[in-house]
Structures are given as structure tokens and as C-alpha cells.
Amino acid sequence: MASANPISVQMYTLREAVAADYVGTLRALAELGYRAVELVTLGDMTAAQLRRELDTLGLSVSGMHIGLDKFESNADLWLENLAVLGGKYPVVPYLAPERRTSGDDYRRLGQQLNEYGRKAKEHGMQLCYHNHDFEFQRYGDATGLALLFEEADPALVKSELDVYWVAKAGVDPQALLRGMAGSVPLVHIKDMADTPEQEFAEVGSGTLDFPALFAVGDEIGVEYYVVEQDVCKRPPLESVGISLNYLRSIGRA
């Protein structure tokens, strides 16, 4: 039986296919059985045109990754695009190295995200921040991620927690999820290969305990689980299909 928490897929995983044939890639995902997508780009379409294609394929939009540069140059435009697409969660996906040289940088980011979080609320949306592993660097007694969320208003800024990057940083993703109850509407799911390099892997094929992660995520109110694989050894469409088949096998899709 499918889970009440929808499974989405982050389109960055399929970025080369999207660049070559955006609509065809969406069609292939729908044929695999995905029912939601997390977007990165409009391609060469308007938001309205992309929405029509998504509706035709029965795909909803769980959210969209919107870089800080886009927020800084025209936040309202990108939030309006996401509103047209029917998405609820704009996500800041990354912090460039030159913007994370100190704990104060993370404090400033938290304050900046409050501003964009207020704008998101005006559009009926909830801003989130997506982590990698670098946010777990410590500045004194606190990690960068902790400093960010000390400054961020919990009503305005929530987390899209990427469990691979949490584990890569040497942190227990289940414990962190539990400690962030109520502030994690989105979780990125990708697995970690059982190799010295700890490469990205299809969900269910590596070392992370996804049944346990889902149990905690459901308990704390995760709304969407989003399949992502930054780098795939197989064709990316095949990789996201493997992940979805595993999720079906444990009753999550």
C-alpha cells in the first residue's frame, strides 16, 4: 500500500536529460510511477506552460530549488512562478564557499532567509533550506546549521534535510530528524554506498536504514520524501527507477 507521504524526485538528478528533453523526461518519470517532482528550472517554458505539461502527466510539484542568487535578484518572480506551478515549498539549495567562512556567515544567512521566508508566506508558501555536509562544520560550540537556525524564525524557515549529507558529516540522521521535529516538511533521500568513498547510491542499495528513517520522519510530520542522487553510475532514469522500486518494496510508494 502506498504511503500517505508522497514520494517526489529532485530533477537535478536528471539534469542532462532535462536539458535535452524536459517534457520527455517528465513523461518517463510518470511512466515509472512518480507522482511528484521537485523542480530546479523551467527549461525554455513559462511556468504556465510547464504546469500544463505536468498536469497532463499527472505530476504535482512538491517544491522547487531556488538559488540564493535568484532570491536576491527577484524573489517575487520566482515565488510567483512556483505559485503558478502549484508548489508550496521554495527551497534554498546551497551556500557558496565564499559565503560560509565563519559562524557569523551562517547567522547572517539565517537573518536573510527570514526575509525570504516572509515573502514566501505572502505567497502562501513555506521556505526551506537544504543542507549538504559543510553546514556541520563547528564554529565554537555550534555547527553552521545550528547557528543558521538560531537566527531563523522557525515559522518562516524550515529544513529540507538531506539524510545522505547528514550521514556523510558523521551525524546520525535519525537522531537529527527527531531533534528537529516540526521543522522538517521535506526530506531528501539518497543512499550511501558501502565503500571507502561513500558514493551516492540508489535508495535501498547502501548503508542507510530507510525503514527507521521513515518511521522517525512520519512521527515528526515529514510531508514529502524526495529521491535525489547527485551523481549516478547508471543512467539517471534507471537509478531513480531502482530507488522507486525499493520504496515500493517497503510500502512507501
mmCIF file of C-alpha atoms in Angstrom:
data_model
loop_
_atom_site.group_PDB
_atom_site.id
_atom_site.type_symbol
_atom_site.label_atom_id
_atom_site.label_comp_id
_atom_site.label_asym_id
_atom_site.label_seq_id
_atom_site.Cartn_x
_atom_site.Cartn_y
_atom_site.Cartn_z
ATOM 1 C CA MET A 1 0.000 0.000 0.000
ATOM 2 C CA ALA A 2 1.363 3.436 -0.912
ATOM 3 C CA SER A 3 2.396 5.748 1.874
ATOM 4 C CA ALA A 4 0.401 8.812 2.785
ATOM 5 C CA ASN A 5 3.641 10.760 2.435
ATOM 6 C CA PRO A 6 4.154 11.282 -1.307
ATOM 7 C CA ILE A 7 7.427 10.329 -2.969
ATOM 8 C CA SER A 8 8.881 13.070 -5.151
ATOM 9 C CA VAL A 9 12.030 13.158 -7.265
ATOM 10 C CA GLN A 10 14.546 16.016 -7.464
ATOM 11 C CA MET A 11 15.004 16.944 -11.112
ATOM 12 C CA TYR A 12 18.675 17.861 -10.594
ATOM 13 C CA THR A 13 19.297 14.101 -10.655
ATOM 14 C CA LEU A 14 18.108 14.116 -14.287
ATOM 15 C CA ARG A 15 19.639 17.452 -15.280
ATOM 16 C CA GLU A 16 21.239 16.246 -18.515
ATOM 17 C CA ALA A 17 18.042 14.547 -19.662
ATOM 18 C CA VAL A 18 16.064 17.670 -18.722
ATOM 19 C CA ALA A 19 18.402 19.826 -20.814
ATOM 20 C CA ALA A 20 17.931 17.513 -23.792
ATOM 21 C CA ASP A 21 14.176 16.853 -23.494
ATOM 22 C CA TYR A 22 12.394 18.266 -20.457
ATOM 23 C CA VAL A 23 8.878 17.083 -21.270
ATOM 24 C CA GLY A 24 10.095 13.659 -22.383
ATOM 25 C CA THR A 25 11.957 13.256 -19.102
ATOM 26 C CA LEU A 26 8.856 14.181 -17.124
ATOM 27 C CA ARG A 27 6.865 11.674 -19.168
ATOM 28 C CA ALA A 28 9.413 8.957 -18.402
ATOM 29 C CA LEU A 29 9.184 9.703 -14.680
ATOM 30 C CA ALA A 30 5.404 9.494 -14.799
ATOM 31 C CA GLU A 31 5.667 6.156 -16.604
ATOM 32 C CA LEU A 32 7.980 4.866 -13.859
ATOM 33 C CA GLY A 33 5.282 5.750 -11.346
ATOM 34 C CA TYR A 34 6.433 9.020 -9.823
ATOM 35 C CA ARG A 35 3.594 11.381 -8.998
ATOM 36 C CA ALA A 36 5.529 14.417 -7.762
ATOM 37 C CA VAL A 37 8.653 16.312 -8.790
ATOM 38 C CA GLU A 38 10.920 18.869 -7.151
ATOM 39 C CA LEU A 39 11.985 21.329 -9.808
ATOM 40 C CA VAL A 40 15.167 23.287 -10.484
ATOM 41 C CA THR A 41 14.439 25.011 -13.782
ATOM 42 C CA LEU A 42 11.589 25.999 -16.065
ATOM 43 C CA GLY A 43 13.666 25.000 -19.096
ATOM 44 C CA ASP A 44 12.571 27.012 -22.100
ATOM 45 C CA MET A 45 8.949 27.116 -20.912
ATOM 46 C CA THR A 46 6.973 29.622 -18.916
ATOM 47 C CA ALA A 47 5.674 28.466 -15.555
ATOM 48 C CA ALA A 48 2.182 28.216 -17.065
ATOM 49 C CA GLN A 49 3.406 26.068 -19.959
ATOM 50 C CA LEU A 50 5.305 23.754 -17.627
ATOM 51 C CA ARG A 51 2.256 23.496 -15.362
ATOM 52 C CA ARG A 52 0.140 22.342 -18.312
ATOM 53 C CA GLU A 53 2.670 19.619 -19.146
ATOM 54 C CA LEU A 54 2.818 18.484 -15.517
ATOM 55 C CA ASP A 55 -0.973 18.398 -15.220
ATOM 56 C CA THR A 56 -1.231 16.340 -18.404
ATOM 57 C CA LEU A 57 1.175 13.784 -16.926
ATOM 58 C CA GLY A 58 -0.459 13.707 -13.506
ATOM 59 C CA LEU A 59 2.634 15.152 -11.809
ATOM 60 C CA SER A 60 2.399 17.565 -8.908
ATOM 61 C CA VAL A 61 5.181 19.884 -7.727
ATOM 62 C CA SER A 62 6.439 19.214 -4.211
ATOM 63 C CA GLY A 63 8.702 22.239 -4.348
ATOM 64 C CA MET A 64 11.444 23.999 -6.251
ATOM 65 C CA HIS A 65 15.111 24.651 -5.590
ATOM 66 C CA ILE A 66 15.666 28.396 -5.995
ATOM 67 C CA GLY A 67 19.233 29.608 -5.593
ATOM 68 C CA LEU A 68 20.123 32.499 -3.317
ATOM 69 C CA ASP A 69 21.119 34.498 -6.396
ATOM 70 C CA LYS A 70 17.574 34.186 -7.726
ATOM 71 C CA PHE A 71 16.083 35.241 -4.400
ATOM 72 C CA GLU A 72 18.461 38.190 -4.249
ATOM 73 C CA SER A 73 17.748 39.351 -7.797
ATOM 74 C CA ASN A 74 13.982 38.771 -7.988
ATOM 75 C CA ALA A 75 12.428 36.754 -5.162
ATOM 76 C CA ASP A 76 8.852 37.665 -6.082
ATOM 77 C CA LEU A 77 9.248 36.456 -9.667
ATOM 78 C CA TRP A 78 10.435 33.001 -8.594
ATOM 79 C CA LEU A 79 7.806 32.689 -5.895
ATOM 80 C CA GLU A 80 5.130 33.681 -8.411
ATOM 81 C CA ASN A 81 6.470 31.037 -10.816
ATOM 82 C CA LEU A 82 6.233 28.406 -8.085
ATOM 83 C CA ALA A 83 2.692 29.525 -7.258
ATOM 84 C CA VAL A 84 1.695 29.017 -10.911
ATOM 85 C CA LEU A 85 3.271 25.547 -10.753
ATOM 86 C CA GLY A 86 1.209 24.695 -7.683
ATOM 87 C CA GLY A 87 4.217 24.208 -5.427
ATOM 88 C CA LYS A 88 4.265 25.019 -1.730
ATOM 89 C CA TYR A 89 7.945 24.727 -0.815
ATOM 90 C CA PRO A 90 10.629 27.035 -2.243
ATOM 91 C CA VAL A 91 13.999 25.661 -1.170
ATOM 92 C CA VAL A 92 17.360 27.430 -0.930
ATOM 93 C CA PRO A 93 19.611 24.562 -2.049
ATOM 94 C CA TYR A 94 23.193 25.646 -1.455
ATOM 95 C CA LEU A 95 25.561 28.150 0.117
ATOM 96 C CA ALA A 96 28.636 29.059 -1.935
ATOM 97 C CA PRO A 97 32.049 28.546 -0.262
ATOM 98 C CA GLU A 98 32.850 32.250 -0.117
ATOM 99 C CA ARG A 99 29.648 32.812 1.846
ATOM 100 C CA ARG A 100 30.432 30.287 4.596
ATOM 101 C CA THR A 101 33.806 31.188 6.035
ATOM 102 C CA SER A 102 32.645 31.838 9.608
ATOM 103 C CA GLY A 103 29.867 31.221 12.082
ATOM 104 C CA ASP A 104 28.715 34.791 11.518
ATOM 105 C CA ASP A 105 28.108 33.927 7.861
ATOM 106 C CA TYR A 106 25.545 31.341 8.962
ATOM 107 C CA ARG A 107 23.939 33.812 11.343
ATOM 108 C CA ARG A 108 23.639 36.338 8.507
ATOM 109 C CA LEU A 109 22.152 33.647 6.264
ATOM 110 C CA GLY A 110 19.518 32.860 8.897
ATOM 111 C CA GLN A 111 18.554 36.530 9.033
ATOM 112 C CA GLN A 112 18.468 36.763 5.247
ATOM 113 C CA LEU A 113 16.294 33.660 4.999
ATOM 114 C CA ASN A 114 13.798 35.260 7.387
ATOM 115 C CA GLU A 115 13.275 37.977 4.777
ATOM 116 C CA TYR A 116 12.633 35.442 2.014
ATOM 117 C CA GLY A 117 10.548 33.338 4.365
ATOM 118 C CA ARG A 118 8.241 36.299 4.928
ATOM 119 C CA LYS A 119 7.909 36.769 1.178
ATOM 120 C CA ALA A 120 7.144 33.070 0.795
ATOM 121 C CA LYS A 121 4.400 33.350 3.438
ATOM 122 C CA GLU A 122 2.874 36.210 1.445
ATOM 123 C CA HIS A 123 2.592 33.774 -1.458
ATOM 124 C CA GLY A 124 1.119 31.052 0.772
ATOM 125 C CA MET A 125 4.356 29.063 0.840
ATOM 126 C CA GLN A 126 6.930 27.774 3.304
ATOM 127 C CA LEU A 127 10.623 28.463 2.717
ATOM 128 C CA CYS A 128 13.097 25.649 3.418
ATOM 129 C CA TYR A 129 16.881 25.331 3.443
ATOM 130 C CA HIS A 130 18.583 22.223 2.016
ATOM 131 C CA ASN A 131 21.788 21.066 3.692
ATOM 132 C CA HIS A 132 24.956 19.408 2.481
ATOM 133 C CA ASP A 133 27.713 18.233 4.815
ATOM 134 C CA PHE A 134 29.582 21.527 5.135
ATOM 135 C CA GLU A 135 26.910 23.034 7.415
ATOM 136 C CA PHE A 136 28.048 20.611 10.118
ATOM 137 C CA GLN A 137 31.440 22.268 10.459
ATOM 138 C CA ARG A 138 31.724 23.573 14.003
ATOM 139 C CA TYR A 139 32.271 27.212 14.918
ATOM 140 C CA GLY A 140 32.992 27.138 18.625
ATOM 141 C CA ASP A 141 30.303 25.041 20.280
ATOM 142 C CA ALA A 142 27.795 25.079 17.420
ATOM 143 C CA THR A 143 27.583 23.841 13.848
ATOM 144 C CA GLY A 144 26.878 26.196 10.992
ATOM 145 C CA LEU A 145 23.438 24.632 10.630
ATOM 146 C CA ALA A 146 22.644 25.240 14.293
ATOM 147 C CA LEU A 147 23.751 28.881 14.009
ATOM 148 C CA LEU A 148 21.592 29.357 10.918
ATOM 149 C CA PHE A 149 18.515 28.047 12.704
ATOM 150 C CA GLU A 150 19.285 30.040 15.860
ATOM 151 C CA GLU A 151 18.803 33.186 13.776
ATOM 152 C CA ALA A 152 15.992 31.893 11.574
ATOM 153 C CA ASP A 153 12.397 32.323 12.699
ATOM 154 C CA PRO A 154 11.036 28.753 12.943
ATOM 155 C CA ALA A 155 7.746 29.882 11.435
ATOM 156 C CA LEU A 156 9.497 31.366 8.397
ATOM 157 C CA VAL A 157 12.377 28.970 7.693
ATOM 158 C CA LYS A 158 12.236 25.195 7.858
ATOM 159 C CA SER A 159 14.543 22.400 6.726
ATOM 160 C CA GLU A 160 14.743 20.114 3.747
ATOM 161 C CA LEU A 161 17.005 17.602 5.454
ATOM 162 C CA ASP A 162 19.263 15.558 3.168
ATOM 163 C CA VAL A 163 19.944 12.357 5.076
ATOM 164 C CA TYR A 164 22.913 11.324 2.913
ATOM 165 C CA TRP A 165 24.775 14.548 3.643
ATOM 166 C CA VAL A 166 23.888 14.327 7.329
ATOM 167 C CA ALA A 167 25.415 10.843 7.481
ATOM 168 C CA LYS A 168 28.395 11.965 5.384
ATOM 169 C CA ALA A 169 29.070 14.620 8.037
ATOM 170 C CA GLY A 170 29.203 11.884 10.686
ATOM 171 C CA VAL A 171 25.856 12.768 12.248
ATOM 172 C CA ASP A 172 23.049 10.277 12.950
ATOM 173 C CA PRO A 173 20.218 11.308 10.591
ATOM 174 C CA GLN A 174 17.531 9.633 12.705
ATOM 175 C CA ALA A 175 18.608 11.474 15.836
ATOM 176 C CA LEU A 176 18.840 14.779 13.976
ATOM 177 C CA LEU A 177 15.394 14.298 12.441
ATOM 178 C CA ARG A 178 13.910 13.577 15.852
ATOM 179 C CA GLY A 179 15.599 16.646 17.280
ATOM 180 C CA MET A 180 14.118 18.827 14.524
ATOM 181 C CA ALA A 181 10.520 17.685 15.000
ATOM 182 C CA GLY A 182 8.042 20.085 13.451
ATOM 183 C CA SER A 183 10.621 21.851 11.294
ATOM 184 C CA VAL A 184 11.305 19.289 8.531
ATOM 185 C CA PRO A 185 8.476 19.130 5.969
ATOM 186 C CA LEU A 186 10.807 17.747 3.282
ATOM 187 C CA VAL A 187 13.471 15.030 3.403
ATOM 188 C CA HIS A 188 15.918 14.244 0.608
ATOM 189 C CA ILE A 189 16.547 10.522 0.391
ATOM 190 C CA LYS A 190 19.612 9.056 -1.263
ATOM 191 C CA ASP A 191 21.736 6.171 -0.102
ATOM 192 C CA MET A 192 25.435 5.878 0.713
ATOM 193 C CA ALA A 193 27.496 3.143 -0.931
ATOM 194 C CA ASP A 194 29.323 0.784 1.404
ATOM 195 C CA THR A 195 32.729 1.790 0.049
ATOM 196 C CA PRO A 196 35.599 3.912 1.347
ATOM 197 C CA GLU A 197 34.445 6.721 -0.974
ATOM 198 C CA GLN A 198 30.846 6.577 0.340
ATOM 199 C CA GLU A 199 29.481 7.404 -3.118
ATOM 200 C CA PHE A 200 25.880 8.343 -3.796
ATOM 201 C CA ALA A 201 23.730 5.249 -4.286
ATOM 202 C CA GLU A 202 20.181 4.307 -5.166
ATOM 203 C CA VAL A 203 17.797 4.248 -2.207
ATOM 204 C CA GLY A 204 17.898 0.829 -0.556
ATOM 205 C CA SER A 205 21.229 -0.219 -2.056
ATOM 206 C CA GLY A 206 23.592 1.251 0.529
ATOM 207 C CA THR A 207 24.155 1.685 4.238
ATOM 208 C CA LEU A 208 21.346 3.987 5.403
ATOM 209 C CA ASP A 209 18.443 2.487 7.356
ATOM 210 C CA PHE A 210 15.482 3.837 5.434
ATOM 211 C CA PRO A 211 12.692 1.974 7.274
ATOM 212 C CA ALA A 212 13.966 3.534 10.514
ATOM 213 C CA LEU A 213 14.314 6.957 8.870
ATOM 214 C CA PHE A 214 10.763 6.783 7.532
ATOM 215 C CA ALA A 215 9.462 5.812 10.959
ATOM 216 C CA VAL A 216 11.049 8.905 12.505
ATOM 217 C CA GLY A 217 10.080 11.132 9.583
ATOM 218 C CA ASP A 218 6.446 10.092 9.786
ATOM 219 C CA GLU A 219 6.492 10.663 13.532
ATOM 220 C CA ILE A 220 7.771 14.247 13.192
ATOM 221 C CA GLY A 221 5.499 15.287 10.322
ATOM 222 C CA VAL A 222 7.547 14.987 7.117
ATOM 223 C CA GLU A 223 5.271 15.805 4.192
ATOM 224 C CA TYR A 224 7.364 14.751 1.186
ATOM 225 C CA TYR A 225 10.253 12.350 0.753
ATOM 226 C CA VAL A 226 12.298 13.394 -2.269
ATOM 227 C CA VAL A 227 14.522 10.928 -4.151
ATOM 228 C CA GLU A 228 17.782 12.533 -5.226
ATOM 229 C CA GLN A 229 21.102 11.196 -6.480
ATOM 230 C CA ASP A 230 23.659 13.892 -7.258
ATOM 231 C CA VAL A 231 25.797 11.530 -9.360
ATOM 232 C CA CYS A 232 24.645 8.214 -10.824
ATOM 233 C CA LYS A 233 26.832 5.379 -12.091
ATOM 234 C CA ARG A 234 23.888 4.117 -14.136
ATOM 235 C CA PRO A 235 21.722 6.209 -16.464
ATOM 236 C CA PRO A 236 19.938 8.540 -14.003
ATOM 237 C CA LEU A 237 16.471 7.462 -15.120
ATOM 238 C CA GLU A 238 17.427 3.867 -14.342
ATOM 239 C CA SER A 239 18.754 4.916 -10.926
ATOM 240 C CA VAL A 240 15.589 6.751 -9.894
ATOM 241 C CA GLY A 241 13.604 3.738 -11.096
ATOM 242 C CA ILE A 242 15.658 1.454 -8.829
ATOM 243 C CA SER A 243 15.037 3.792 -5.915
ATOM 244 C CA LEU A 244 11.294 3.840 -6.584
ATOM 245 C CA ASN A 245 11.138 0.051 -6.856
ATOM 246 C CA TYR A 246 12.843 -0.277 -3.464
ATOM 247 C CA LEU A 247 10.395 2.209 -1.963
ATOM 248 C CA ARG A 248 7.522 0.142 -3.379
ATOM 249 C CA SER A 249 9.037 -2.986 -1.844
ATOM 250 C CA ILE A 250 8.821 -1.475 1.651
ATOM 251 C CA GLY A 251 5.363 0.010 1.112
ATOM 252 C CA ARG A 252 6.447 3.608 0.669
ATOM 253 C CA ALA A 253 5.375 4.141 -2.943
#
